[in-house]
mmCIF file of C-alpha atoms in Angstrom:
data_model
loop_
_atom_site.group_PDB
_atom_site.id
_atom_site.type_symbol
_atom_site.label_atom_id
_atom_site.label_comp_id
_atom_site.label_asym_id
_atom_site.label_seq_id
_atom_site.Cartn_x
_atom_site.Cartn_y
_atom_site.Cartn_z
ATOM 1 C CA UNK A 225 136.701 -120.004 -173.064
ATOM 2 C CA UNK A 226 137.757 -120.430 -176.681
ATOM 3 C CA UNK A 227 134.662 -121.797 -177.851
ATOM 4 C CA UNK A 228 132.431 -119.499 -176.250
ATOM 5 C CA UNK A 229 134.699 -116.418 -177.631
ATOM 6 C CA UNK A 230 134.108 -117.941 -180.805
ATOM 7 C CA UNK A 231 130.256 -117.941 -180.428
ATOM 8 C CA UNK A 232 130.280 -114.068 -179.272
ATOM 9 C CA UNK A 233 132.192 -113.152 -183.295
ATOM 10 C CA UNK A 234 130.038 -115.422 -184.540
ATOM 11 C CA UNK A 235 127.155 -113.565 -183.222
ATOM 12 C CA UNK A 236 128.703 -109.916 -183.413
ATOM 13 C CA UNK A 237 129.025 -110.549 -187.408
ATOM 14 C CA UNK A 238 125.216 -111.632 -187.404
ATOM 15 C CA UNK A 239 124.707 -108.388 -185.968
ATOM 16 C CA UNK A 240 127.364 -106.321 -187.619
ATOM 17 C CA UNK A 241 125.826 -107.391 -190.503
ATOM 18 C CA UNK A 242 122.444 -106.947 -189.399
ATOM 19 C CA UNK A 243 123.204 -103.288 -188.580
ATOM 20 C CA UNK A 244 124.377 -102.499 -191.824
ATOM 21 C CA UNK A 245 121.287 -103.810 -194.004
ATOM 22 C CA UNK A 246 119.473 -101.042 -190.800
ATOM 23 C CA UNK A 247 121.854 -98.737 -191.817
ATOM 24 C CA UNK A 248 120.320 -98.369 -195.631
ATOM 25 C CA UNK A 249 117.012 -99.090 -194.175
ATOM 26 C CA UNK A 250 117.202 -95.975 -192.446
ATOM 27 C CA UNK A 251 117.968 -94.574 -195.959
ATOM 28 C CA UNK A 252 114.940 -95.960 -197.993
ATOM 29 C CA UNK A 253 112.916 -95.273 -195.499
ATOM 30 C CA UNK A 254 113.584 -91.428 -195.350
ATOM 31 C CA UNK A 255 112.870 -91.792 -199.654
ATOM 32 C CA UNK A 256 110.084 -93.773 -199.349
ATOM 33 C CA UNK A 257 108.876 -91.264 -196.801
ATOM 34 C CA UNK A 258 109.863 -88.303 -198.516
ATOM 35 C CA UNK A 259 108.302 -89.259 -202.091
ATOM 36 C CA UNK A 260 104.887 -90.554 -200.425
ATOM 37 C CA UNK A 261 104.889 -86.677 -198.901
ATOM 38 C CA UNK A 262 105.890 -84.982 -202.485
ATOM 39 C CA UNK A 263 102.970 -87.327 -204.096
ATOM 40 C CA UNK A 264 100.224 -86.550 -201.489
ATOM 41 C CA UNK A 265 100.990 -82.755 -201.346
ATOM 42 C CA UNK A 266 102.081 -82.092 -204.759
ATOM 43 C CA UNK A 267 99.833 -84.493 -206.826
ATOM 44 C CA UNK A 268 97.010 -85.562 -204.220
ATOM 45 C CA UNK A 269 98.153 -88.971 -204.857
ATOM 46 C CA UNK A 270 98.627 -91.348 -202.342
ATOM 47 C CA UNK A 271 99.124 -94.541 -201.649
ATOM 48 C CA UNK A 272 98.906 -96.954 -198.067
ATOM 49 C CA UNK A 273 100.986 -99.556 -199.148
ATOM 50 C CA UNK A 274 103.764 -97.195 -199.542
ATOM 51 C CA UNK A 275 103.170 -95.440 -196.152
ATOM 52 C CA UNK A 276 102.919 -98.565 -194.477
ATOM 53 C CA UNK A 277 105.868 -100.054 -196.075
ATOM 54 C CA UNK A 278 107.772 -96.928 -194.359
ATOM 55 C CA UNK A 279 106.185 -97.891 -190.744
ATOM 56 C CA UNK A 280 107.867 -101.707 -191.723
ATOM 57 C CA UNK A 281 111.292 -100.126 -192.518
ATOM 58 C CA UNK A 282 110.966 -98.028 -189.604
ATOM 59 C CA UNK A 283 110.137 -101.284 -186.897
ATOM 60 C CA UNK A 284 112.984 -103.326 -188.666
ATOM 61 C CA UNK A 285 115.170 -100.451 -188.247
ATOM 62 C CA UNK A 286 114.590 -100.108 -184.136
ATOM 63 C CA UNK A 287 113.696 -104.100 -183.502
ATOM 64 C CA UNK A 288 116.519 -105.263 -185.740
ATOM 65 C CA UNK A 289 118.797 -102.208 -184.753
ATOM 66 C CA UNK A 290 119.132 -103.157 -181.382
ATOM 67 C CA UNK A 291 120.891 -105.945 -181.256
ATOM 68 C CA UNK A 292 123.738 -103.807 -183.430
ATOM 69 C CA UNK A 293 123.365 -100.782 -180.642
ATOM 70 C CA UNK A 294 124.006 -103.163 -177.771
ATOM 71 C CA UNK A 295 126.850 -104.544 -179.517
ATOM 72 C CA UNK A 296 128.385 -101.052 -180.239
ATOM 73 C CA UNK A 297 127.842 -100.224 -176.819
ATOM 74 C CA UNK A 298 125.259 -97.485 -177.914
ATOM 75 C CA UNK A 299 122.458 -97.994 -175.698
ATOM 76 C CA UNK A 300 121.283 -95.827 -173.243
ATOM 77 C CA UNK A 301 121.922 -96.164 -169.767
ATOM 78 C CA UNK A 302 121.759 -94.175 -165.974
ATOM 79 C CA UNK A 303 125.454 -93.171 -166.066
ATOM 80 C CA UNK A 304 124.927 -91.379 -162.430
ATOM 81 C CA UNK A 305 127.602 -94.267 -160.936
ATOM 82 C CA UNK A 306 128.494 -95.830 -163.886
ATOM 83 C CA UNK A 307 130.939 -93.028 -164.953
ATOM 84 C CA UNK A 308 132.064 -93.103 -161.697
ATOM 85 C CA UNK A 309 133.558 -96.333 -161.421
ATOM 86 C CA UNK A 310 136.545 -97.934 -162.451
ATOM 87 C CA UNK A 311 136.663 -100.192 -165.797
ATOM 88 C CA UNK A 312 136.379 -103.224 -163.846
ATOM 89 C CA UNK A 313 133.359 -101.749 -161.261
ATOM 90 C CA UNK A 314 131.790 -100.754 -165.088
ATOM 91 C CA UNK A 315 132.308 -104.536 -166.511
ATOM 92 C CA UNK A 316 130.895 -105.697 -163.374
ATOM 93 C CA UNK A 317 128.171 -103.681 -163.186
ATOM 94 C CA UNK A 318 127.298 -104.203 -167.107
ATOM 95 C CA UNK A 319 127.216 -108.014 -166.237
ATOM 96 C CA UNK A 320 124.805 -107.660 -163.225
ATOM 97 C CA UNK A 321 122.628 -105.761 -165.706
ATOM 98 C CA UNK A 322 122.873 -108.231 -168.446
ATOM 99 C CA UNK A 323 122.105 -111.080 -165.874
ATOM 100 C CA UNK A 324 119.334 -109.926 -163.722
ATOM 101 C CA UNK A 325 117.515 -107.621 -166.247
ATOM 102 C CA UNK A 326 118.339 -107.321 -169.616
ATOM 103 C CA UNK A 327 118.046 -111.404 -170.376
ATOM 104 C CA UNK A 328 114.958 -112.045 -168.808
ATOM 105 C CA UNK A 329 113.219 -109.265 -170.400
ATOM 106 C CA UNK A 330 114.461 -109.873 -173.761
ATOM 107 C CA UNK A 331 113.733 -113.421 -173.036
ATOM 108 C CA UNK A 332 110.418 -112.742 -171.794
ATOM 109 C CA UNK A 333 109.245 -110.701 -174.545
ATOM 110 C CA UNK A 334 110.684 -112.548 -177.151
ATOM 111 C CA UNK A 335 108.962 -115.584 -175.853
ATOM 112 C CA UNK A 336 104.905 -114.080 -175.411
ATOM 113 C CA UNK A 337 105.690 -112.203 -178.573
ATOM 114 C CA UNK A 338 105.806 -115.556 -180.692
ATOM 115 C CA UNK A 339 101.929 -116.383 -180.312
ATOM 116 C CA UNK A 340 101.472 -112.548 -181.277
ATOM 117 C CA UNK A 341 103.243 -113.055 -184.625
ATOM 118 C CA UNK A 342 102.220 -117.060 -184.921
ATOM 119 C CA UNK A 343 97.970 -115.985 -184.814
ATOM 120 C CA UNK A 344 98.654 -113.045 -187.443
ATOM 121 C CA UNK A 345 100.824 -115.885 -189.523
ATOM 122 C CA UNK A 346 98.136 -118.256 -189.526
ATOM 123 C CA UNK A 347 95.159 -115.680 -190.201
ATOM 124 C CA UNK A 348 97.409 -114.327 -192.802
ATOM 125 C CA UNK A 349 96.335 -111.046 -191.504
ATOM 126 C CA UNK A 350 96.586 -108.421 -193.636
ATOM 127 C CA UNK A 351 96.129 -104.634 -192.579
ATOM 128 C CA UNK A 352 92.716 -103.233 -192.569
ATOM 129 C CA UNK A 353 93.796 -100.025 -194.742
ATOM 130 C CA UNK A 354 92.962 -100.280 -198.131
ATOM 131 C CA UNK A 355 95.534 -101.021 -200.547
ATOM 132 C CA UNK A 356 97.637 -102.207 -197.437
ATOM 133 C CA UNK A 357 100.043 -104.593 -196.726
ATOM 134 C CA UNK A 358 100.253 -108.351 -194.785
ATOM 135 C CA UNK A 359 100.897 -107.259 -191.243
ATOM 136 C CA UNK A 360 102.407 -110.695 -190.008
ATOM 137 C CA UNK A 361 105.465 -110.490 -191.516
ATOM 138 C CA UNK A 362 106.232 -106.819 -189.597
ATOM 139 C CA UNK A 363 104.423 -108.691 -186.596
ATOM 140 C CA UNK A 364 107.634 -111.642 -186.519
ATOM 141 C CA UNK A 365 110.281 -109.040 -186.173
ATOM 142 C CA UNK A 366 109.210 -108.514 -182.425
ATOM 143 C CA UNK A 367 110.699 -112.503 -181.500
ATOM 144 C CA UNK A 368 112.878 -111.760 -184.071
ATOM 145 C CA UNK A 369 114.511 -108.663 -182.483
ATOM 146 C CA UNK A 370 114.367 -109.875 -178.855
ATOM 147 C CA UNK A 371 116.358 -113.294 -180.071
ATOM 148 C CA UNK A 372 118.766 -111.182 -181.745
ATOM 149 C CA UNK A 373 118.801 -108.859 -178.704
ATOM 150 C CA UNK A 374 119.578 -111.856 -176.411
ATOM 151 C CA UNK A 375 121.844 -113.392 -178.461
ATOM 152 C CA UNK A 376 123.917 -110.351 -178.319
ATOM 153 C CA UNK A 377 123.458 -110.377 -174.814
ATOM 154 C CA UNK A 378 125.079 -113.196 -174.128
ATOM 155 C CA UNK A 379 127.633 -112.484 -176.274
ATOM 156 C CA UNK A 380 128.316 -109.049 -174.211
ATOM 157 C CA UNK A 381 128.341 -111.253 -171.425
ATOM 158 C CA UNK A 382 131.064 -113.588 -172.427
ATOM 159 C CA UNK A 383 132.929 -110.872 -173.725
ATOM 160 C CA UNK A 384 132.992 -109.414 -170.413
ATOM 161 C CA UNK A 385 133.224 -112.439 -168.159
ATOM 162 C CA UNK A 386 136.550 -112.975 -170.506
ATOM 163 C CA UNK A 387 138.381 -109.498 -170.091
ATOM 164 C CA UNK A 388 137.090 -110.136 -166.305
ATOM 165 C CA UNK A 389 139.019 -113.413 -166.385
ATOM 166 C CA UNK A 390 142.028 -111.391 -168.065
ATOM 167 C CA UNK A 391 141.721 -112.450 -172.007
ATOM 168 C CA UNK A 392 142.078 -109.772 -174.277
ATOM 169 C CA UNK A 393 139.075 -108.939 -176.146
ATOM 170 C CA UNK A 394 139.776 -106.555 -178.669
ATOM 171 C CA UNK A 395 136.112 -106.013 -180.026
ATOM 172 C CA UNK A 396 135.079 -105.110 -176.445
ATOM 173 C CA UNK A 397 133.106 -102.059 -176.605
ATOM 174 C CA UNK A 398 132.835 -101.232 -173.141
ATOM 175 C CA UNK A 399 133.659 -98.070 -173.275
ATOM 176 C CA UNK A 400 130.735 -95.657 -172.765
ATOM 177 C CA UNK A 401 130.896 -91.815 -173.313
ATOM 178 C CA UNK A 402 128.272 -89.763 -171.698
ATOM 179 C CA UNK A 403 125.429 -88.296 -173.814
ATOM 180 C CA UNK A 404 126.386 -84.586 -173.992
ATOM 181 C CA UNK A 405 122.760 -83.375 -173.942
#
């Protein structure tokens, strides 16, 4: 089990790390968003490259960002029997759910999102706005994200197998609070 606990910090720094650069994404983005307003309603200047450039920071923020939710233990979920159950019947539960959905559909759309992002690559598309931007590399951060996405997957898994098996995982974030909304 060592070697596979090993794996899971290797991958929660990946995305620890990952979720930080998101972090001051989410930052420049709001500036580059708030300037490109400013200049097109207080100078009539404008400019696409810029406003697209906010739409990039914006997809790397949610397809990057994921991986870094999951691993925080941030994503949503139907709590209805989840809160409910006891903190083995929730590690249980979050396993099945790993298993029989979350993997294949991360795998799944990581894997018919690589020909997306492989045809824009090799057209070197670029966007059809003047002054835009290339749209392929924006386009690679879908089989990015889902690889990320399942990598932290499994490593939510073998977290959870572990504690299941009685090792003590101290970065285990399975607790879950309930949305207060």
């Amino acid at each position: 089990m060592a070697p596979l606990l090993a794996f899971s910090r290797f991958v929660d720094w990946i995305n620890q790390n990952i979720g930080k650069i998101c972090d001051w994404l989410v930052l420049l983005a709001v500036l580059v968003s708030s300037v490109n307003a400013m200049m097109r309603y207080g100078f009539d200047m404008s400019s696409n490259a810029w406003l697209e450039a906010q739409w990039y920071m914006y997809a790397a923020i949610v397809m990057l960002g994921a991986s870094y939710t999951l691993k925080r233990n941030e994503h949503v979920r139907v709590d209805i029997l989840y809160m409910m159950l006891s903190r083995r019947g929730q590690i249980l539960l979050d396993i099945a759910g790993i298993i029989v959905f979350m993997l294949p559909a991360c795998i799944l759309l990581g894997w018919l999102s690589l020909p997306f992002a492989m045809q824009s690559f090799h057209m070197n598309e670029w966007s059809s706005n003047a002054g835009g931007l290339l749209r392929w590399p924006v386009k690679f951060l879908i089989p990015i994200g889902f690889s990320l996405l399942t990598l932290q997957g499994i490593s939510e898994l073998i977290k959870r197998v572990a504690a299941l098996n009685g090792h003590d995982i101290p970065d285990l974030e399975a607790h879950y609070e309930r949305p207060l909304q």
